[in-house]
Coordinates of C-alpha atoms in Angstrom, one line a residue:
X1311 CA 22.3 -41.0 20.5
X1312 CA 22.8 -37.7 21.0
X1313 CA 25.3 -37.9 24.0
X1314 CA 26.7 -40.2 21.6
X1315 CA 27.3 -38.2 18.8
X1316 CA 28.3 -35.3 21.2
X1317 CA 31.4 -37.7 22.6
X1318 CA 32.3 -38.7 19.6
X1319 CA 31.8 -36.0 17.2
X1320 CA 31.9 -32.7 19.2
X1321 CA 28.8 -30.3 19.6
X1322 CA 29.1 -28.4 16.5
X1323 CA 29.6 -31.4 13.8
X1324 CA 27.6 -31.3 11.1
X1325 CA 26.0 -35.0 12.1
X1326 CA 25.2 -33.9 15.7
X1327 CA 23.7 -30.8 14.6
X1328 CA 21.8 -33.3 11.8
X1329 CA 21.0 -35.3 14.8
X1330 CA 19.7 -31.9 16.7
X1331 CA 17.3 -31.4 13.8
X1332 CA 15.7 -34.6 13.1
X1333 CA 14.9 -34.7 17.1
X1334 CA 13.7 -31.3 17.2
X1335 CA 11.3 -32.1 14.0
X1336 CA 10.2 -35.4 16.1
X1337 CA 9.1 -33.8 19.2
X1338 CA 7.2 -30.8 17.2
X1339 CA 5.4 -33.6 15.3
X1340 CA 4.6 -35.0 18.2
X1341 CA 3.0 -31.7 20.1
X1342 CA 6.3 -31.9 22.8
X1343 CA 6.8 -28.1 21.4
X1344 CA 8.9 -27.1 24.7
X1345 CA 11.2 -30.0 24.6
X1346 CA 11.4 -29.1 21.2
X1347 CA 12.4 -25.5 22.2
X1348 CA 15.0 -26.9 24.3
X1349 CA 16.2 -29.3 22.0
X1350 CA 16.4 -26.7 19.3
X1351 CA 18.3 -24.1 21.7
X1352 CA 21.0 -27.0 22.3
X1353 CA 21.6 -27.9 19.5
X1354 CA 21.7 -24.0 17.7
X1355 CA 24.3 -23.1 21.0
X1356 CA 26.7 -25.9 19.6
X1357 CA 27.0 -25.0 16.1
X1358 CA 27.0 -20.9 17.3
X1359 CA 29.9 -22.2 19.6
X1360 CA 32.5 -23.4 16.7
X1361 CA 31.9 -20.0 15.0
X1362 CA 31.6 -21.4 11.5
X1363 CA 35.5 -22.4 11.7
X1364 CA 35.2 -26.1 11.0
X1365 CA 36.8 -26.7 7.3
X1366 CA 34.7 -29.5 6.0
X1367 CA 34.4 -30.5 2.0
X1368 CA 32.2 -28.4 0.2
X1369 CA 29.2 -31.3 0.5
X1370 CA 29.4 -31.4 4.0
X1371 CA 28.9 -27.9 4.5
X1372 CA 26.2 -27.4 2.3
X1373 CA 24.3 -30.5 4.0
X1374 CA 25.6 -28.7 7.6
X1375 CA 24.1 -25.4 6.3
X1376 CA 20.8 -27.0 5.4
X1377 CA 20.3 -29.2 8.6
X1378 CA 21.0 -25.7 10.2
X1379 CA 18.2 -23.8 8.5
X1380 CA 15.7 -26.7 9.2
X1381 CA 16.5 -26.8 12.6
X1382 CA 15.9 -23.3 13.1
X1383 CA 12.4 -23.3 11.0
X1384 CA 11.5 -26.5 13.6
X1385 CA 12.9 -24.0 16.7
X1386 CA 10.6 -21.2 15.2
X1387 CA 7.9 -23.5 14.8
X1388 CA 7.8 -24.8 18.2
X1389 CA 7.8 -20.9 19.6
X1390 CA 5.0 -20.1 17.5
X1391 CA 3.2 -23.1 18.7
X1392 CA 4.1 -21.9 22.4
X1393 CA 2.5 -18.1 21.3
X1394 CA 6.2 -16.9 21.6
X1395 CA 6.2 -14.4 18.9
X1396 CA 8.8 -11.6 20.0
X1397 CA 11.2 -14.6 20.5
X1398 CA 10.6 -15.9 17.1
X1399 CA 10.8 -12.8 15.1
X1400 CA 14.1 -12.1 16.6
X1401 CA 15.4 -15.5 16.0
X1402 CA 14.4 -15.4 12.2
X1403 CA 16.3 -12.1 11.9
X1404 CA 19.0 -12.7 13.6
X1405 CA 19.9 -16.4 11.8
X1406 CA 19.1 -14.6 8.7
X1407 CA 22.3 -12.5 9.1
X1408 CA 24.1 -15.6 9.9
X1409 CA 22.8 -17.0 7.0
X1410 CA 24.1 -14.1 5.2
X1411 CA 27.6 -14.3 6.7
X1412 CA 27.4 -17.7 5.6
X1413 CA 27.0 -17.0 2.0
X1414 CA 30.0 -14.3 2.1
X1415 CA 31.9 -17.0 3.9
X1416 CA 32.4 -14.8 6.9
X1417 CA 32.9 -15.2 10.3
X1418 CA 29.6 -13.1 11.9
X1419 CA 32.2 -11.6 14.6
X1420 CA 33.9 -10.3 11.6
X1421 CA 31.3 -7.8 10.0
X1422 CA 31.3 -6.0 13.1
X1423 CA 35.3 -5.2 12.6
X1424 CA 37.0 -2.0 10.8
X1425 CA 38.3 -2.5 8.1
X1426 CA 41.9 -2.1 9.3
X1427 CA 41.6 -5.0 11.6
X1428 CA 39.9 -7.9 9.7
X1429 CA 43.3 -9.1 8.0
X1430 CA 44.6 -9.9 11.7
X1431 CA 40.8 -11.5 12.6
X1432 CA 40.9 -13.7 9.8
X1433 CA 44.4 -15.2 10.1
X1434 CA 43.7 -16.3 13.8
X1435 CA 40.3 -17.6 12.2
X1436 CA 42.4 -20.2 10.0
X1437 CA 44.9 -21.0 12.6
X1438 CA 41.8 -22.0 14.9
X1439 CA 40.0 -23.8 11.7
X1440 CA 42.7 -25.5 11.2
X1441 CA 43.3 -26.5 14.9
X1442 CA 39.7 -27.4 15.4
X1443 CA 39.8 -29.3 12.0
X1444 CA 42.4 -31.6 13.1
X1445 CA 40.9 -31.9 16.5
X1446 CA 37.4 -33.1 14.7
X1447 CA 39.4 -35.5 12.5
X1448 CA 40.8 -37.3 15.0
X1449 CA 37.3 -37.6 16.9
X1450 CA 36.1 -39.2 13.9
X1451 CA 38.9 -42.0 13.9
X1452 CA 38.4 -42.6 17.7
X1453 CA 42.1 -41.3 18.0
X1454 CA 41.9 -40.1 21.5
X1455 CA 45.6 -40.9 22.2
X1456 CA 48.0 -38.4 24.8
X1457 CA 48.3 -35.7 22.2
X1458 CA 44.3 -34.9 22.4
X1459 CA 45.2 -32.4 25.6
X1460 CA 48.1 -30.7 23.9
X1461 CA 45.4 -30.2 21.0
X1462 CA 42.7 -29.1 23.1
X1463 CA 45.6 -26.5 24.7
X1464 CA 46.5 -25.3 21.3
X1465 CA 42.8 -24.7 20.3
X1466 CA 42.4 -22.9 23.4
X1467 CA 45.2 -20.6 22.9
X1468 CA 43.8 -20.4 19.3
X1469 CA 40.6 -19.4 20.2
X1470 CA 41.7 -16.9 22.3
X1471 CA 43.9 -14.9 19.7
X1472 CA 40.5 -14.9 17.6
X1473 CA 39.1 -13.1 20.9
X1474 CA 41.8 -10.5 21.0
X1475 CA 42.2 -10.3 17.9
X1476 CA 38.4 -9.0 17.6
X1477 CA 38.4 -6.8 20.0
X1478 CA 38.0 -3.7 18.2
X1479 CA 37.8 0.2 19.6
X1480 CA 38.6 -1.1 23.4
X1481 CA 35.5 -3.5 23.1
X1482 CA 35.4 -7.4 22.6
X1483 CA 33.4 -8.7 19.4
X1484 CA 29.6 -9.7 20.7
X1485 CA 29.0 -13.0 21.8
X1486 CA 27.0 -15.2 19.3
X1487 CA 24.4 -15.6 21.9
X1488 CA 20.7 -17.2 21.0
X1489 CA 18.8 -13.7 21.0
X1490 CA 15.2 -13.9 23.2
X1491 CA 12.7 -11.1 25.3
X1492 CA 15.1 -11.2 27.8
X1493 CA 18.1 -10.9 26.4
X1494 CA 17.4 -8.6 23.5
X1495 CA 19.9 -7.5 21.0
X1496 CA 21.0 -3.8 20.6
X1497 CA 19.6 -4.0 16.8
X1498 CA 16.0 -4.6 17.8
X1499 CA 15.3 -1.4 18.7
X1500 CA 15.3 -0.4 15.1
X1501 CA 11.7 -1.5 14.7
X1502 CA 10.3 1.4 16.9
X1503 CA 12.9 4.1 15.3
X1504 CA 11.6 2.8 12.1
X1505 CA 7.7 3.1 13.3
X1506 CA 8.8 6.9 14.4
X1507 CA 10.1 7.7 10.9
X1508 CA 6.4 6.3 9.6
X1509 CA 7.9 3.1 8.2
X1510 CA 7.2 -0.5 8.2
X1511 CA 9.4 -3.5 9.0
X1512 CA 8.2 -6.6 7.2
X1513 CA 9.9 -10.0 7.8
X1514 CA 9.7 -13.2 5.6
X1515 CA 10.2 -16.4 7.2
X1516 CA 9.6 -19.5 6.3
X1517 CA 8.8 -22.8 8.7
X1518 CA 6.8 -25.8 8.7
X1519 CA 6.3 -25.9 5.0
X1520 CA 4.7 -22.7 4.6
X1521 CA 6.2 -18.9 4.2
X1522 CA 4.9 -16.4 6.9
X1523 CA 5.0 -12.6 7.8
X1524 CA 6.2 -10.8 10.9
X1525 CA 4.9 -7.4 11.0
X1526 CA 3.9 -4.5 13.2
X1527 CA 0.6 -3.2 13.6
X1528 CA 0.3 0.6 14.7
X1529 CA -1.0 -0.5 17.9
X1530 CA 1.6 -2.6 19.1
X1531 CA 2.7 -6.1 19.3
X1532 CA 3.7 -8.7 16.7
X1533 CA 1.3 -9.7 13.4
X1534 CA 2.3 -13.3 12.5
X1535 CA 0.4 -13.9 8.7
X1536 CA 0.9 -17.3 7.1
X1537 CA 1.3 -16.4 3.2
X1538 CA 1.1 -19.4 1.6
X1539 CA 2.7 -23.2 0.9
X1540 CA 6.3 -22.9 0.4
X1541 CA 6.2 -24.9 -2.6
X1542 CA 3.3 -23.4 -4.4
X1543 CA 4.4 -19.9 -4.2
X1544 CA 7.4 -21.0 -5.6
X1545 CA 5.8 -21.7 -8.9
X1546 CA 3.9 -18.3 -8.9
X1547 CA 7.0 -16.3 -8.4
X1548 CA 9.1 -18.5 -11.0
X1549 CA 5.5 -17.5 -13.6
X1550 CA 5.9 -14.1 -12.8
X1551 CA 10.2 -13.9 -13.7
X1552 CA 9.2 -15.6 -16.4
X1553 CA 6.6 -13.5 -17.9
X1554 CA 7.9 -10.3 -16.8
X1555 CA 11.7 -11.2 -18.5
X1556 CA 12.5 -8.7 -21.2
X1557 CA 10.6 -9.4 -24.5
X1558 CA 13.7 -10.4 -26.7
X1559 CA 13.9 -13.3 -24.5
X1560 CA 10.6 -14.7 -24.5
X1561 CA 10.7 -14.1 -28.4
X1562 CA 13.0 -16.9 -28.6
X1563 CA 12.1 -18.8 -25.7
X1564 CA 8.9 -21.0 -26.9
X1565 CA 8.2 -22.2 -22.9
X1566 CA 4.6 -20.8 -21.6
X1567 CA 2.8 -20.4 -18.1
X1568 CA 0.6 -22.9 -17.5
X1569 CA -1.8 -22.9 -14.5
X1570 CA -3.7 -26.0 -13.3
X1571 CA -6.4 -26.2 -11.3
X1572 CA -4.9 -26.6 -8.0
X1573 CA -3.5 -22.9 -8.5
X1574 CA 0.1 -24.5 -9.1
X1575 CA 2.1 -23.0 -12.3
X1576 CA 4.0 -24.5 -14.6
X1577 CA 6.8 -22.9 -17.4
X1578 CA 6.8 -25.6 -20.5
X1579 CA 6.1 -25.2 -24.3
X1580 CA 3.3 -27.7 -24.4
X1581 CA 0.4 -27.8 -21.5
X1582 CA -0.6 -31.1 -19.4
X1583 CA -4.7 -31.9 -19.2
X1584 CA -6.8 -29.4 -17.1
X1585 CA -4.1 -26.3 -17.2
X1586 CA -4.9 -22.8 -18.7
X1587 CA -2.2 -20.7 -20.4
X1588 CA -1.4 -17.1 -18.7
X1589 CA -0.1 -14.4 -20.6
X1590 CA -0.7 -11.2 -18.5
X1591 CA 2.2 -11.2 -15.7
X1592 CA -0.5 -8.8 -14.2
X1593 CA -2.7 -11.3 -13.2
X1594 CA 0.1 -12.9 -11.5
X1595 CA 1.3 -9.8 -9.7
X1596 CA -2.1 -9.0 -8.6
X1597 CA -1.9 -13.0 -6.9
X1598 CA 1.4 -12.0 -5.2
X1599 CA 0.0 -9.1 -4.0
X1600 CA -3.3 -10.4 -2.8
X1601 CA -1.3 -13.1 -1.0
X1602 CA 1.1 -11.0 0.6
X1603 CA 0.2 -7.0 1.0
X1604 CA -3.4 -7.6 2.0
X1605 CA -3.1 -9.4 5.0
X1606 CA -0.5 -6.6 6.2
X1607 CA -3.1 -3.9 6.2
X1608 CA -3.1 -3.1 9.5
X1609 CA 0.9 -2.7 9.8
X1610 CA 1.0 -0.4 6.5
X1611 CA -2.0 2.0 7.4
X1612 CA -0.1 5.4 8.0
X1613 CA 3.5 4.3 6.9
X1614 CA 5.2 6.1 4.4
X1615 CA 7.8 3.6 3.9
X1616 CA 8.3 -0.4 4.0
X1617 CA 11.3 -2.1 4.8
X1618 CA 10.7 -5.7 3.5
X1619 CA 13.0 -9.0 5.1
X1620 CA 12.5 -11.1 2.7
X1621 CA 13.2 -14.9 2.7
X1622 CA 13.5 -18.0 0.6
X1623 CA 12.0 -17.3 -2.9
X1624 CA 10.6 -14.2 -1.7
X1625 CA 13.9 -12.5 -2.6
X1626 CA 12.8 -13.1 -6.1
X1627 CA 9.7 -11.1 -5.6
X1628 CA 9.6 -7.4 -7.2
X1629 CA 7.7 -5.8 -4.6
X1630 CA 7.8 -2.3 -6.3
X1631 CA 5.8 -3.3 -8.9
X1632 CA 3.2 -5.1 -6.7
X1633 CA -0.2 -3.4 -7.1
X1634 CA -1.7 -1.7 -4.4
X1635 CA -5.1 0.3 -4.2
X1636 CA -4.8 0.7 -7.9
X1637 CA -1.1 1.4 -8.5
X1638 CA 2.3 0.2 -7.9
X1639 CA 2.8 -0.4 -4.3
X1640 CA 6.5 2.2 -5.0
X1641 CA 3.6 4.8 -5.9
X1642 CA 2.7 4.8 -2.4
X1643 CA 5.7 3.6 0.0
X1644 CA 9.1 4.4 -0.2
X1645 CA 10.5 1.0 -0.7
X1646 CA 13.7 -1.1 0.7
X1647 CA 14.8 -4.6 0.6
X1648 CA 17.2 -5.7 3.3
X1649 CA 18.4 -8.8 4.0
X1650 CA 18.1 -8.8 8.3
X1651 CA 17.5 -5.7 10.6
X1652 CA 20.9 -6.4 11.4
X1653 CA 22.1 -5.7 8.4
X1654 CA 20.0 -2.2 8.0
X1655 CA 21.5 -1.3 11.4
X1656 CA 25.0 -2.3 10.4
X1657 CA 24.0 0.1 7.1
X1658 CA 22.8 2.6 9.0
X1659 CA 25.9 2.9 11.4
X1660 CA 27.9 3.0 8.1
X1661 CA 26.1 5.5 6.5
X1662 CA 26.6 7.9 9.7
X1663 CA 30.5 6.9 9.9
X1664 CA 30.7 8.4 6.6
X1665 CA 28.0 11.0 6.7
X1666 CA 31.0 13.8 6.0
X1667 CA 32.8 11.9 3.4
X1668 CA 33.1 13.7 0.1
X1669 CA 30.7 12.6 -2.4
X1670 CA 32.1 11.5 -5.9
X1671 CA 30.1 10.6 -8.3
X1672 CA 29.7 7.2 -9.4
X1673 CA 28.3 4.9 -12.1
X1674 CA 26.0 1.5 -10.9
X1675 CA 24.2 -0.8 -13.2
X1676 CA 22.7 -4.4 -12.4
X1677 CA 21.1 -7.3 -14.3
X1678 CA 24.4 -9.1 -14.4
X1679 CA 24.2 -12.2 -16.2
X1680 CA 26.7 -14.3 -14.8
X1681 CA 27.5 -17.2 -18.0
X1682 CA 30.5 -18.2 -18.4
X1683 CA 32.9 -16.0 -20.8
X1684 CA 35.8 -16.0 -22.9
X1685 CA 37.8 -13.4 -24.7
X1686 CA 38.5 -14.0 -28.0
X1687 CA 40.6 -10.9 -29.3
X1688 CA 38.9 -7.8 -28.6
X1689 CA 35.4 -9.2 -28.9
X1690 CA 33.9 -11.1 -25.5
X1691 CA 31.7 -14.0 -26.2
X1692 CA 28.4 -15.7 -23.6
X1693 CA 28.4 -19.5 -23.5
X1694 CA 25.3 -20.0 -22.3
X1695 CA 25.4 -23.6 -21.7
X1696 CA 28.6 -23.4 -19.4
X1697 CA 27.1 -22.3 -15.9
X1698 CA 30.4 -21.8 -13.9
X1699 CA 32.2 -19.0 -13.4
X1700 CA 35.6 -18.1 -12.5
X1701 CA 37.3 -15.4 -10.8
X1702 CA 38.9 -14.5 -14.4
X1703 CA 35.4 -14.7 -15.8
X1704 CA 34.7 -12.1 -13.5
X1705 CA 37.3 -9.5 -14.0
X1706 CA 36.9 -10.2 -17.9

């Protein structure tokens, strides 16, 4: 079927790479966890391959982004299983900042660019989307007719204006290449520069149902810790933003936390049989913390600083305020959130780049609420029950 789908569709389709998945899942299930490695690597090569330039509906996509994430927490799985632990922390990092080029609708290629030359990367991008697009389209409808090698030309010469066209400072754009032990990435030797400034790296992942920790222990090696169920933590992180929202809010808002006796939690006004009411959002962040900073002793001993990776609904977690030994975790650890050690290296290159720029000051605020608006006059008015937002919304 797979052959099949590879004939018919192209490697990189969103049903191949479906089909990629549900094998991969099948064969860990089944305890075949290096088939399933091989599978997995396959199928991850293909949709690295059409470098996210395939313009599908916006349905399609989001199903092709979610088969993608499950088939790389069934490719992490399967290493884990095989005791592969270097190979599966830098898999998790290095699909997260795919995962976050995906979100910013980026190309990957293109957030290692100057500024100067993404305008020119990005136009050769949608000539070869738009090449690629038409070649998938007529895969589809089976019409393979004498045109298909003048197409296959043109998406050729398409794909290699995106190549020169991201060559930056003399150097081509880095291969989207499946990163492993032996073919490490230049970004990876972050962890030890961030162990010689006393700091901890602390990655999130999540796989096989359950959210786990990749760490680093002072004496070496890779500390996999499984946190919890996926789906229970869930509800003890949505308690906590609940409880700890600002007081106006939960003056008017009559829902509760309600706790049953599995540990699950629940946000309603009226509680179900066998559930407890919790008002304290300490007891909640003390559950957080219990759940995710004890197990991580051994890498935090002697840091002064944690870098957290944080992933799924552990983005929502407000690790500064976790307690720790008696006090706010920030009352002990410098503290940073970053979305991939890519990205901190990417930030860190940045920061040097601009290390003799003149500093001006500047204002920042956050806790954006992101309603819809409209302008009425002078005054500007919240709907909250209108969810979108448009780009006018925005500038008003």
């Amino acid at each position: 079927q797979l052959a099949s789908l590879i004939a018919i569709h192209g490697a990189g389709h969103p049903e191949t790479i479906r089909a990629f998945t549900n094998h991969t899942i099948t064969l860990n299930k089944t305890g075949r966890h290096d088939e399933a490695i091989l599978s997995a690597e396959e199928g991850l090569r293909s949709m690295l391959a059409i470098r996210r330039t395939l313009d599908f509906d916006a349905r399609i996509t989001t199903a092709w982004q979610r088969d993608t994430r499950r088939l790389v927490e069934a490719y992490l799985f399967a290493l884990i299983k095989n005791k592969r632990y270097p190979d599966a922390f830098l898999v998790a990092e290095f699909f997260k900042a795919r995962q976050l080029a995906d979100r910013l609708t980026l190309d990957a290629g293109e957030l290692r660019l100057p500024e100067e030359q993404r305008k020119q990367y990005r136009s050769a991008l949608r000539e070869l989307s738009r090449v690629e697009q038409e070649l998938a389209i007529r895969r589809n409808l089976n019409q393979r007719g004498m045109d298909m090698a003048g197409l296959e030309a043109k998406r050729q010469r398409a794909a290699d204006a995106v190549k020169l066209a991201g060559t930056g400072q003399d150097k081509p754009v880095q291969t989207e290449v499946l990163p492993t032990a032996k073919t490490i990435p230049p970004w990876a030797s972050l962890v030890r520069t961030l162990a010689e400034e006393k700091t901890a790296y602390v990655s999130f992942v999540r796989f096989n149902g359950w959210l786990h920790a990749l760490s680093f222990p002072r004496e070496g090696g890779i500390l996999l810790t499984q946190i919890a169920p996926a789906e229970k933590f869930q509800t003890l992180v949505a308690a906590t933003r609940h409880l700890i929202g600002p007081v106006v809010s939960r003056s008017t808002n009559k829902k509760k936390v309600w706790k049953s006796s599995d540990g699950k939690y629940r946000i309603a006004e009226t509680s179900q049989e066998g559930e407890a009411e919790i008002r304290d959002v300490e007891i909640l962040l003390e559950e957080i913390a219990n759940q995710l900073l004890k197990p991580l002793a051994p890498s935090l001993a002697d840091r002064q600083g944690i870098v957290f990776s944080p992933d799924d609904v552990l983005a929502h977690v407000p690790f500064a305020a976790l307690p720790y030994k008696g006090k706010a975790l920030v009352e002990s650890f410098r503290i940073a959130l970053v979305p991939s050690l890519e990205t901190l290296q990417r930030i860190r290159v940045k920061a040097k780049q601009t290390s003799n720029m003149v500093l001006r000051p500047v204002l920042a605020f956050g806790g954006a609420r992101y309603e819809r608006l409209e302008k009425y006059s002078q005054l500007i008015y919240i709907q909250h029950e209108k969810p979108s937002l448009s780009l006018m919304d925005i500038k008003a």
